[in-house]
mmCIF file of C-alpha atoms in Angstrom:
data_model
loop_
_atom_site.group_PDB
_atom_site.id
_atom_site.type_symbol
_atom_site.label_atom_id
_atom_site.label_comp_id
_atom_site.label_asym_id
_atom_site.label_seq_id
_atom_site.Cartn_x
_atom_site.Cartn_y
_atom_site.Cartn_z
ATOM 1 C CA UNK D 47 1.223 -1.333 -26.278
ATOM 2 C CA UNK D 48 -2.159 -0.222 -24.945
ATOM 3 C CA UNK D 49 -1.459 3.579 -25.015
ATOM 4 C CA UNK D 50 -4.969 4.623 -24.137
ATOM 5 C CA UNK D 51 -5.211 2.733 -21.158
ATOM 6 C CA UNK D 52 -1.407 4.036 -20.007
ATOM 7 C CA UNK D 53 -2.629 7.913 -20.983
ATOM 8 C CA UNK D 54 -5.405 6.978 -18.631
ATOM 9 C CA UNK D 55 -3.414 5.857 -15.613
ATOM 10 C CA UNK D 56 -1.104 8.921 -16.123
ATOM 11 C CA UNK D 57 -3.637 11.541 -16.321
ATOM 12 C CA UNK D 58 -2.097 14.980 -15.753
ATOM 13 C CA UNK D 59 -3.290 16.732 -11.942
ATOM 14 C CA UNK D 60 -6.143 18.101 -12.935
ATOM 15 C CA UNK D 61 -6.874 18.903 -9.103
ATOM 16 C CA UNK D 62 -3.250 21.181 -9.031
ATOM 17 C CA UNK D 63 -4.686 22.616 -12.409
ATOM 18 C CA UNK D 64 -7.824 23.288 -11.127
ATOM 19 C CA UNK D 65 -6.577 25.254 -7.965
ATOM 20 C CA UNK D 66 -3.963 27.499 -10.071
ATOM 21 C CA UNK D 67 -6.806 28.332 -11.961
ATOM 22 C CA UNK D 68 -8.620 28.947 -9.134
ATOM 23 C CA UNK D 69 -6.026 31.311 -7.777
ATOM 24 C CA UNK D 70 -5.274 32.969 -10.885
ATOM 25 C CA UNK D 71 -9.055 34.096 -11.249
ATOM 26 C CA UNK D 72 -8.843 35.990 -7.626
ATOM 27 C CA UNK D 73 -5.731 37.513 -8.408
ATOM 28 C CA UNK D 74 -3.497 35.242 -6.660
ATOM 29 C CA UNK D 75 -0.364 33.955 -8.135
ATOM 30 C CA UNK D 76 -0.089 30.352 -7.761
ATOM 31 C CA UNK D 77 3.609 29.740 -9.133
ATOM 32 C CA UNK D 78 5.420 30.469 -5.736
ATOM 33 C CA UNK D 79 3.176 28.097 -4.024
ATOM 34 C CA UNK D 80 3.673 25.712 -6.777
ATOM 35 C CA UNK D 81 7.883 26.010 -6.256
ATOM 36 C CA UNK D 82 6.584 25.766 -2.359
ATOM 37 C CA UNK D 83 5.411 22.879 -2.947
ATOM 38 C CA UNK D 84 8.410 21.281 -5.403
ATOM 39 C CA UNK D 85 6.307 21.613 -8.242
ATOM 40 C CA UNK D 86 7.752 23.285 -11.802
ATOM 41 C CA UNK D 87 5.148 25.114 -12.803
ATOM 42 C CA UNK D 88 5.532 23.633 -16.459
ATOM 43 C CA UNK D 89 2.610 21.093 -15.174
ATOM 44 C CA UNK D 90 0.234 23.670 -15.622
ATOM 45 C CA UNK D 91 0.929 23.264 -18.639
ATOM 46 C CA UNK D 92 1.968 19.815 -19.826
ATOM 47 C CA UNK D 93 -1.190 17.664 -20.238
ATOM 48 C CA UNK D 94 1.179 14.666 -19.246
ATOM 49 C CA UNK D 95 2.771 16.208 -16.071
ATOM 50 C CA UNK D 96 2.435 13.870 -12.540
ATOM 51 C CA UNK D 97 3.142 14.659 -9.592
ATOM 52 C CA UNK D 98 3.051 12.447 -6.066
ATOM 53 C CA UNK D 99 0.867 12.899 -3.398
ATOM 54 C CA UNK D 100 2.956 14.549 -0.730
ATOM 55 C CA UNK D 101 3.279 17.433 -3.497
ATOM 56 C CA UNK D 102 -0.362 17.387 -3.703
ATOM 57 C CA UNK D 103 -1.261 17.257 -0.286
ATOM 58 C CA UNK D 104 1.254 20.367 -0.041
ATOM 59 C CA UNK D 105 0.103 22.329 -2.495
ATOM 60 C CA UNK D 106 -4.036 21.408 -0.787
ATOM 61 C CA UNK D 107 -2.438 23.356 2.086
ATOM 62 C CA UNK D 108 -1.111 26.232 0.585
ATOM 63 C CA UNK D 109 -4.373 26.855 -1.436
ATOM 64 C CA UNK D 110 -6.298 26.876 1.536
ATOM 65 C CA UNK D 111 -4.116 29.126 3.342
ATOM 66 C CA UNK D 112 -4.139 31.280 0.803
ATOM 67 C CA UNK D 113 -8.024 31.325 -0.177
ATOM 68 C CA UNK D 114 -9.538 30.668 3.275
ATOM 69 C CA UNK D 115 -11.008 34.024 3.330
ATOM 70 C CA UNK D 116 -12.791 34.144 0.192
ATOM 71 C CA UNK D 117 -16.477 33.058 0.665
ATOM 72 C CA UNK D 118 -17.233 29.428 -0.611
ATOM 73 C CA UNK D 119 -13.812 28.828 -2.269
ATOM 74 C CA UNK D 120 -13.814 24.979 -1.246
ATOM 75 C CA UNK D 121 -16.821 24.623 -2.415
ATOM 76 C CA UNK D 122 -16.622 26.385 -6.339
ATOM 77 C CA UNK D 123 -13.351 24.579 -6.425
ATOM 78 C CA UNK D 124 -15.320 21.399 -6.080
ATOM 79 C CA UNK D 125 -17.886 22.751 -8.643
ATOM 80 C CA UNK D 126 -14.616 22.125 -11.058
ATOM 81 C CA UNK D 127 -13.705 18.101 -10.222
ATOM 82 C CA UNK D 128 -14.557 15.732 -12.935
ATOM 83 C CA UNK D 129 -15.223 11.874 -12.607
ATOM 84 C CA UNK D 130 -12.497 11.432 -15.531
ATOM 85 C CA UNK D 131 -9.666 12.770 -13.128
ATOM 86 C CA UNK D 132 -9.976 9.810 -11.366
ATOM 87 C CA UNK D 133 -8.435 7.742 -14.667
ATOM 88 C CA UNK D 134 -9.286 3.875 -15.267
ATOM 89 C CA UNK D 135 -11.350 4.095 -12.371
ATOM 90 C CA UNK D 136 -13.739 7.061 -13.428
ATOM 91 C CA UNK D 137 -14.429 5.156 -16.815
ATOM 92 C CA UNK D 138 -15.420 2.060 -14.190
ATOM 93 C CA UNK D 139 -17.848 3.909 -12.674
ATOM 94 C CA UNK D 140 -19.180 5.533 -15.854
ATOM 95 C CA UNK D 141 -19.726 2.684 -17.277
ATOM 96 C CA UNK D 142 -21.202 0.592 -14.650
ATOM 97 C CA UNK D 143 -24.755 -0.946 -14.543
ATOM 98 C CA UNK D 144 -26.770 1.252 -11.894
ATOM 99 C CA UNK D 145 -25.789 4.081 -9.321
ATOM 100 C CA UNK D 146 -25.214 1.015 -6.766
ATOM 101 C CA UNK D 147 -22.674 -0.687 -9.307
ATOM 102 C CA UNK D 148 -20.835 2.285 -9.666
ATOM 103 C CA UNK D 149 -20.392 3.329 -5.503
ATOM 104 C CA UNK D 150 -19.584 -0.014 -4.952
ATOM 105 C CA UNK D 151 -16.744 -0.012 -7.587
ATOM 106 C CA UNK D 152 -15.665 3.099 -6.537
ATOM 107 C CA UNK D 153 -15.634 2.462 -3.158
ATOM 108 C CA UNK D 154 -13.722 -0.918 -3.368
ATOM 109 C CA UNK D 155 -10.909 0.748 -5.801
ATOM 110 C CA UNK D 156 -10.575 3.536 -3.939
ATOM 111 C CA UNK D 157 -6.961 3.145 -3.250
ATOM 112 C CA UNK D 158 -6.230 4.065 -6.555
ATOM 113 C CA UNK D 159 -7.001 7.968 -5.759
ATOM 114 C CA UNK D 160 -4.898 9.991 -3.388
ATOM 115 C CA UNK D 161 -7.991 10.365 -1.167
ATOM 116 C CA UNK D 162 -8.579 11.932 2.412
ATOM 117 C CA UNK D 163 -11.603 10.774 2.635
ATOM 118 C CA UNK D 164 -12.329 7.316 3.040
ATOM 119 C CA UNK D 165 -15.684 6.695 1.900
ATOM 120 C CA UNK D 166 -18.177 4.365 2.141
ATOM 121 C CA UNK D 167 -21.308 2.860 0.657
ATOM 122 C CA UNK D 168 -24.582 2.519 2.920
ATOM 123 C CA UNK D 169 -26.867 -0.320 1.194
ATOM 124 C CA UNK D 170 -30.228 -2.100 1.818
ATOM 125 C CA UNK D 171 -30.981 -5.344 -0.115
ATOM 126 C CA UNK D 172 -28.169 -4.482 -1.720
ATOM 127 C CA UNK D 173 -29.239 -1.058 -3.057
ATOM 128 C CA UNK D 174 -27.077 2.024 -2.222
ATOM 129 C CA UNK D 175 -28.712 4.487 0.089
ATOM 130 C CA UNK D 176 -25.867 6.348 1.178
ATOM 131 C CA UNK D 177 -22.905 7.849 0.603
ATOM 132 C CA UNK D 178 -20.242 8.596 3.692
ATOM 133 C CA UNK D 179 -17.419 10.656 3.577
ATOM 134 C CA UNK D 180 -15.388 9.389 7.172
ATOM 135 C CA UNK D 181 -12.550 12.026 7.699
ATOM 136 C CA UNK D 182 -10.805 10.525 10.455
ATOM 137 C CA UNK D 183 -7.375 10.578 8.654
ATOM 138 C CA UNK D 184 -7.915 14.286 7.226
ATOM 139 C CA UNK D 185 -4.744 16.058 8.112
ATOM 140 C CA UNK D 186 -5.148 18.823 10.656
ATOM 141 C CA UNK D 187 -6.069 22.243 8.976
ATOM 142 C CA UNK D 188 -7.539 20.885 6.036
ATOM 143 C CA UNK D 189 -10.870 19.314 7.377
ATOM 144 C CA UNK D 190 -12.715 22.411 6.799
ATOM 145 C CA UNK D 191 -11.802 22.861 3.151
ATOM 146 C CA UNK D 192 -12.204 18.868 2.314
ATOM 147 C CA UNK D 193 -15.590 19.101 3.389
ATOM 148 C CA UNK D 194 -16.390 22.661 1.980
ATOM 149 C CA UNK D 195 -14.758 20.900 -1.685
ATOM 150 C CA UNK D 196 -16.640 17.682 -1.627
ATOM 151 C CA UNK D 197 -19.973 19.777 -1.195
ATOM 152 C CA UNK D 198 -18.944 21.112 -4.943
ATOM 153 C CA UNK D 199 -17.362 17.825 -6.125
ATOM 154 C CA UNK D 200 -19.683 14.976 -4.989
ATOM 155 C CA UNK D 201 -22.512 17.373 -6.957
ATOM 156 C CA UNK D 202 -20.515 17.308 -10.235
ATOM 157 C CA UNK D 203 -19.629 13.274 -9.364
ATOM 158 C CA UNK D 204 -22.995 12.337 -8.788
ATOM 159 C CA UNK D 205 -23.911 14.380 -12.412
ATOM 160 C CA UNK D 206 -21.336 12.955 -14.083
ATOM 161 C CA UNK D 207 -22.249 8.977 -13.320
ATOM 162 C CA UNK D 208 -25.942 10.051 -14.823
ATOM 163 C CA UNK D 209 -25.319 12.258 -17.244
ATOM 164 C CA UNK D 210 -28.576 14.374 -15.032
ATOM 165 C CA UNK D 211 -29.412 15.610 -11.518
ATOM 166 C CA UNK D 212 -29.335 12.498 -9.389
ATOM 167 C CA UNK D 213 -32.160 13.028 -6.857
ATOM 168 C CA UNK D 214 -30.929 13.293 -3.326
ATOM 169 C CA UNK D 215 -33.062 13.061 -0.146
ATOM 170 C CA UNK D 216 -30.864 14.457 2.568
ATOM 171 C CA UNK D 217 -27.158 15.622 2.890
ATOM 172 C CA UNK D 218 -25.184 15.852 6.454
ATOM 173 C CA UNK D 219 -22.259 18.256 6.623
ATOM 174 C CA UNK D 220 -19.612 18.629 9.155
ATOM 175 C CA UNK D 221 -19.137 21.955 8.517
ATOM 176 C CA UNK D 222 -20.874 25.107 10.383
ATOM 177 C CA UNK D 223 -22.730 27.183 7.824
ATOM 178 C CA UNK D 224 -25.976 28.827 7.916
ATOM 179 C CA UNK D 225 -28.996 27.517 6.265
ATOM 180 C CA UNK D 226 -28.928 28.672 2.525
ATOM 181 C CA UNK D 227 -25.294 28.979 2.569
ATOM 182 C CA UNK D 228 -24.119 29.353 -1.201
ATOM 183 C CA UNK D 229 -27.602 28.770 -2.036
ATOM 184 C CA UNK D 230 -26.970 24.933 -1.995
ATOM 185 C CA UNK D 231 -29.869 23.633 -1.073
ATOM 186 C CA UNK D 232 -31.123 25.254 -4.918
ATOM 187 C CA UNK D 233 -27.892 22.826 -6.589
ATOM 188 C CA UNK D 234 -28.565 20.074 -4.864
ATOM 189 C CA UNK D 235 -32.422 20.412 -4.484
ATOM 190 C CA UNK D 236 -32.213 18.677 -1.327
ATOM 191 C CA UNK D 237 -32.259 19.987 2.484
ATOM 192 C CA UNK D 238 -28.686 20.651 4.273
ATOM 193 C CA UNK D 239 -28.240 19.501 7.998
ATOM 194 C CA UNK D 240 -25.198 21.422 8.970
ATOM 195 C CA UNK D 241 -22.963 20.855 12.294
ATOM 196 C CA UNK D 242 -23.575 17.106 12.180
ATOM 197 C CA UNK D 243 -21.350 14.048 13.029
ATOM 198 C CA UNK D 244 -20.284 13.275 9.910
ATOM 199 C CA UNK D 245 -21.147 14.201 6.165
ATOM 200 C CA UNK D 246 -23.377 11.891 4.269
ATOM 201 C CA UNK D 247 -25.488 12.345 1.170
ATOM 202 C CA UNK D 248 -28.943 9.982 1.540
ATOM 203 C CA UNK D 249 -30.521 9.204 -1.945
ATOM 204 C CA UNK D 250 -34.189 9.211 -2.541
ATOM 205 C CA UNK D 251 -35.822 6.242 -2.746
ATOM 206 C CA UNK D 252 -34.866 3.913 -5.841
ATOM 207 C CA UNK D 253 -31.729 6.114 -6.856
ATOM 208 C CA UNK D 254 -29.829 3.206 -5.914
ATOM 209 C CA UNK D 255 -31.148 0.798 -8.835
ATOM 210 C CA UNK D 256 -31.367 3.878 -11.722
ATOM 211 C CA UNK D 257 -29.471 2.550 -14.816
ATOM 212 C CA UNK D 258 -26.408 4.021 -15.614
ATOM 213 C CA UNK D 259 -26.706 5.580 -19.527
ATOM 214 C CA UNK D 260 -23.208 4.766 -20.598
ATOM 215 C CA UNK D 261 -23.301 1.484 -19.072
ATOM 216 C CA UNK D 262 -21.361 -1.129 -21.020
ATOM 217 C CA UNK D 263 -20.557 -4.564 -19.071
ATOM 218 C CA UNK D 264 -18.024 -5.710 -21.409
ATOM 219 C CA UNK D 265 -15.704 -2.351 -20.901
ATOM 220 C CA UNK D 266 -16.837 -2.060 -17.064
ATOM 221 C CA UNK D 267 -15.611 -5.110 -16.660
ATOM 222 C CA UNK D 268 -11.985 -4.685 -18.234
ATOM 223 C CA UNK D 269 -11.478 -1.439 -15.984
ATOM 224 C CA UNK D 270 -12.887 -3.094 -13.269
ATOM 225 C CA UNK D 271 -10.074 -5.921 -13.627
ATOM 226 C CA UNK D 272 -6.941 -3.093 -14.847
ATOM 227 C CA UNK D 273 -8.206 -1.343 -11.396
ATOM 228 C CA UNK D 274 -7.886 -4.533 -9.792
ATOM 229 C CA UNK D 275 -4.488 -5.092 -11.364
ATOM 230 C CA UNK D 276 -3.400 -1.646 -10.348
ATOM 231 C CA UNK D 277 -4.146 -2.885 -6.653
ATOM 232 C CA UNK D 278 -3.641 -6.300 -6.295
ATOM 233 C CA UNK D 279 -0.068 -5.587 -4.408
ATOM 234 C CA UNK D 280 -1.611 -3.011 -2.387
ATOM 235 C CA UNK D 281 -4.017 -5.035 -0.066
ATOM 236 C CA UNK D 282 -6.842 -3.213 1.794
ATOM 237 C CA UNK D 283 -5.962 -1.518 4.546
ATOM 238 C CA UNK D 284 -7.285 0.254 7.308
ATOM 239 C CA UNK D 285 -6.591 3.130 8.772
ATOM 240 C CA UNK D 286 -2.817 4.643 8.573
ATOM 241 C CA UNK D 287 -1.663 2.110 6.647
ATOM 242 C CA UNK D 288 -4.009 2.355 4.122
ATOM 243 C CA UNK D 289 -3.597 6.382 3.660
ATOM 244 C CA UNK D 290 0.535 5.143 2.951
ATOM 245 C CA UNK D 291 -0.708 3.045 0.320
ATOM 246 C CA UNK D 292 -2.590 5.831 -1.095
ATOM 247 C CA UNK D 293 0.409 8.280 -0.719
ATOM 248 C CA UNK D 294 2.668 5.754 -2.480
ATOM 249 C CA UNK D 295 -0.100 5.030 -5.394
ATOM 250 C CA UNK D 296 -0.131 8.631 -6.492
ATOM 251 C CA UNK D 297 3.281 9.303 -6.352
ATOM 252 C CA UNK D 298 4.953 9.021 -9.818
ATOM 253 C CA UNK D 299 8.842 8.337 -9.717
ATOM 254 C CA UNK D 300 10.230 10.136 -6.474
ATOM 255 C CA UNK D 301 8.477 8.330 -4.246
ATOM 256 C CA UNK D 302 8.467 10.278 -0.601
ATOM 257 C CA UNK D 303 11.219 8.952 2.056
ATOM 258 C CA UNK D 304 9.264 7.847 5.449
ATOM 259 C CA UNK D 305 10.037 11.149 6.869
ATOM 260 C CA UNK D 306 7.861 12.852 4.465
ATOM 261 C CA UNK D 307 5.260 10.636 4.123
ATOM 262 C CA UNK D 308 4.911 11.011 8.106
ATOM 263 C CA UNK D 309 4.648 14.975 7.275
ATOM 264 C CA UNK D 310 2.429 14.443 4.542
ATOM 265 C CA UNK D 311 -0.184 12.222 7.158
ATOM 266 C CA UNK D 312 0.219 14.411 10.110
ATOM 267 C CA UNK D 313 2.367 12.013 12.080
ATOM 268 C CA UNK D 314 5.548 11.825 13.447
ATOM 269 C CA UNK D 315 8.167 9.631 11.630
ATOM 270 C CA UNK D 316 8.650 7.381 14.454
ATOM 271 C CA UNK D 317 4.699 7.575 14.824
ATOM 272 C CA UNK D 318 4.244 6.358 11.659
ATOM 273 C CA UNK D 319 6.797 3.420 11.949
ATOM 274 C CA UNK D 320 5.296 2.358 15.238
ATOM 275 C CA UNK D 321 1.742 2.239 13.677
ATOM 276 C CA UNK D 322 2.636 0.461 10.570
ATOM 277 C CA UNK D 323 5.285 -2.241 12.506
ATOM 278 C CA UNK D 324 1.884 -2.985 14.954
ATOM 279 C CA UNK D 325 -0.022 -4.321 11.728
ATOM 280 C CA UNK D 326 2.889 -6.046 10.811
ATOM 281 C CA UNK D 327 4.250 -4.020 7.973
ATOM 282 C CA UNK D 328 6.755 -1.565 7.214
ATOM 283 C CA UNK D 329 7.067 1.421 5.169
ATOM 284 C CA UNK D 330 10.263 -0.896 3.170
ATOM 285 C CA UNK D 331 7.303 -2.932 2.652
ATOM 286 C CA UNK D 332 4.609 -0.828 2.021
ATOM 287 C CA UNK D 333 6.712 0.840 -0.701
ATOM 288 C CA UNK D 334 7.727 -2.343 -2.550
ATOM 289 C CA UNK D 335 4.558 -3.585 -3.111
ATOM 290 C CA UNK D 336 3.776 -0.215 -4.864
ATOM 291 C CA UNK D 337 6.998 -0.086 -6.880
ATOM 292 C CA UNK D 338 6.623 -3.921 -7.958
ATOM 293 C CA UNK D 339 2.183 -3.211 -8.815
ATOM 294 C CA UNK D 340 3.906 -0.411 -10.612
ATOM 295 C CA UNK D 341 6.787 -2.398 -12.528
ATOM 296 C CA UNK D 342 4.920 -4.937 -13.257
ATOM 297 C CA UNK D 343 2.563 -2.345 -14.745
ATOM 298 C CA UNK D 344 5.299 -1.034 -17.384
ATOM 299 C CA UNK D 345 6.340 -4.473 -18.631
ATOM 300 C CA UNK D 346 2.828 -5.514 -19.066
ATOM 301 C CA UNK D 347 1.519 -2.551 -20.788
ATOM 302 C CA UNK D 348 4.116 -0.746 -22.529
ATOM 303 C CA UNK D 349 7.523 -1.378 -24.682
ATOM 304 C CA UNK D 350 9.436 1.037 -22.729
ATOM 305 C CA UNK D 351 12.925 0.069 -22.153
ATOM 306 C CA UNK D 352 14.255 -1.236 -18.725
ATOM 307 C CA UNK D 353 16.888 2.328 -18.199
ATOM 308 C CA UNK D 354 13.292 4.256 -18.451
ATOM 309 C CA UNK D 355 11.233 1.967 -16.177
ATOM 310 C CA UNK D 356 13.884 1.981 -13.733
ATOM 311 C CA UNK D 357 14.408 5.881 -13.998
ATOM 312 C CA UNK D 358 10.427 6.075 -13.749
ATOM 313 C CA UNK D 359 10.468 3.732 -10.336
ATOM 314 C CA UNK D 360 13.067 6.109 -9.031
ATOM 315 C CA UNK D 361 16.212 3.720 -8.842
ATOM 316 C CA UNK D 362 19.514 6.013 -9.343
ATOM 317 C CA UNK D 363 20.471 3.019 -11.725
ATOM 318 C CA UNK D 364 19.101 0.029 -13.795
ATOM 319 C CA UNK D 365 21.036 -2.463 -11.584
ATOM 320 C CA UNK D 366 19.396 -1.611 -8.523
ATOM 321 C CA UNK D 367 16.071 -1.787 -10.293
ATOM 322 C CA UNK D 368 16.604 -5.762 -11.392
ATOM 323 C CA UNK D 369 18.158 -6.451 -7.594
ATOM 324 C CA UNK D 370 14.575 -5.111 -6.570
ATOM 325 C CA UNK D 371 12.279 -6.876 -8.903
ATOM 326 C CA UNK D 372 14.440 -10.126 -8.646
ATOM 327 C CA UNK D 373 14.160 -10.018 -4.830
ATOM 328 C CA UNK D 374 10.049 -9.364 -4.662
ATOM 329 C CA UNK D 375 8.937 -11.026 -7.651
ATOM 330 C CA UNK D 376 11.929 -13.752 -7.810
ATOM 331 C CA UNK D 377 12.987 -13.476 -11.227
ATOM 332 C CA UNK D 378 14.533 -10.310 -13.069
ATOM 333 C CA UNK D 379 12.315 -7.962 -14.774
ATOM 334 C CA UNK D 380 13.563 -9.137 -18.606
ATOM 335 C CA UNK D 381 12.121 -12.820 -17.674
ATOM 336 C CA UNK D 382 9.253 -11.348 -16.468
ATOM 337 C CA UNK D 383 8.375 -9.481 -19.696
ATOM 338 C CA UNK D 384 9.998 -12.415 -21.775
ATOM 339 C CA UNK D 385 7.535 -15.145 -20.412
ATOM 340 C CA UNK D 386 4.471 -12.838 -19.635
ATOM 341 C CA UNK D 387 4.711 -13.939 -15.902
ATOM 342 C CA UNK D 388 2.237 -12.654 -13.903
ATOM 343 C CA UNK D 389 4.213 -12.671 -10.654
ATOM 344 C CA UNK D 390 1.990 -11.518 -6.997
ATOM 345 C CA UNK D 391 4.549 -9.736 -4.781
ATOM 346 C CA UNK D 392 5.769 -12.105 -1.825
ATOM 347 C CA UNK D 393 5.638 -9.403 0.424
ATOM 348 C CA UNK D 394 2.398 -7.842 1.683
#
């Protein structure tokens, strides 16, 4: 059993954490917002709680509703973020070749995070030069506080991948602050353009190609392929369809119904089944490729029994769990683990 690659994958919220602690410091209580949200508030507490992402997204709201008024909060709440809350696919980037390596790899596995954003590397001759945040799938209400947060969190990011200041030339910002707002243009020693069309951090010249001091190929290589693993039944996506995948990835045993997903993503249910049926998918679909990526996850990795995958997965019972594997990955989950199969999911 490879326990410290499963710890990794199953990471407690360290964003949820981070905001209760956040709240607790301005004299806000964040356990009815956690029971708001259908959290217990034992996973402030348990380093192995999960949670999915419609209870993340919900409790995202409730912070900002309740901390809108206090100067900066997005942004100090970014200050907190850590590359290693982002699991198998922090340690990827940390331990990539160069700044460019590590973008790219984080940009291409991106799926793996419950992100808004959906970011994007700029490069020339193959050298990053930019980093793009697009927010066109932001939820309504939150696009202030997702760019006021990434301010705080792409800062500790960037630190984090060098171990050091990583030298930036220019950053764009959505948002509408005055010039020496926070005093950010100090942190990040670089000028601020605020009010533009999108947000967008521009390296200085050569940051691209700067070696990466924990680099190790062997062990970037490994996370690179469990990250692939971890995706390989949730093809890229654009758009809508790609923020379900992204709901479903996070979400750890009761996955959301379609109904909630479309509340989580701003939609209306029928919305949401209409956009997904006109890429020629379904949320039925969608949501099988995630449970079978995350079954076949289980039987690779660990030496749990089938009653505790199945209860993990969400199935009310261990029958309906080997109907479901049987049906997308054509044989039942015991031959699977017997053989060491590695099955693709038929549907996509």
């Amino acid at each position: 059993m490879k326990v410290g690659l499963i710890q990794s994958i199953r990471l407690p919220s360290q964003s949820i954490q981070i905001m209760a602690g956040m709240l607790t410091e301005h004299g806000i209580d964040p356990v009815p917002l956690l029971s708001e949200a259908g959290l217990a508030r034992d996973i402030l507490h348990d380093p192995w709680g999960t949670l999915n992402g419609y209870q993340e997204l919900a409790f995202q709201r409730l912070f900002w509703r309740a901390t809108q008024q206090i100067p900066g909060i997005g942004f100090l709440t970014g200050l907190r973020y850590s590359l290693l809350a982002y699991g198998p696919l922090g340690l990827a980037v940390l331990v990539s070749r160069d700044v460019t390596e590590g973008l790219c790899t984080f940009a291409a596995m991106q799926g793996l995070g419950y992100a808004l954003f959906e970011y994007d590397i700029v490069t020339q001759d193959d050298i990053a030069v930019a980093f793009v945040a697009n927010d066109d799938y932001v939820p309504a209400g939150l696009t202030e506080f997702l760019h006021e947060r990434l301010l705080g969190s792409a800062l500790t990011f960037f630190r984090d991948m060098r171990q050091a200041h990583l030298p930036i030339r220019l950053i764009e910002s959505r948002l509408d602050r005055p010039r020496g707002w926070m005093g950010l243009e100090d942190r990040w020693q670089a000028d601020i353009v605020y009010g533009a069309p999108r947000s967008c951090f521009h390296f200085a010249d050569g940051v691209g190609a700067l070696p990466l001091p924990l680099a190790n190929p062997s062990l970037a290589e490994n996370y690179r392929r469990l990250c692939q693993n971890m995706l390989d039944t949730s093809p890229t996506h654009a758009g809508i369809v790609k923020s379900v995948y992204q709901l479903l990835m996070q979400s750890r045993g009761a996955f959301p119904n379609a109904l909630e997903a479309a509340q989580a993503l701003n939609v209306s249910e029928r919305s949401l089944h209409r956009k997904l049926a006109e890429t020629g998918t379904s949320y039925r679909q969608a949501l099988d490729n995630v449970r079978l990526r995350r079954a076949r996850e289980l039987l690779d990795t660990t030496d749990l029994p089938m009653s505790e995958i199945s209860d993990r997965l969400g199935f009310a019972e261990m029958a309906s769990f080997s109907r479901f594997f049987r049906r997308v990955a054509g044989v039942p989950p015991s031959n699977y683990r017997k053989n060491g199969l590695r099955i693709v999911a038929a549907s996509s």
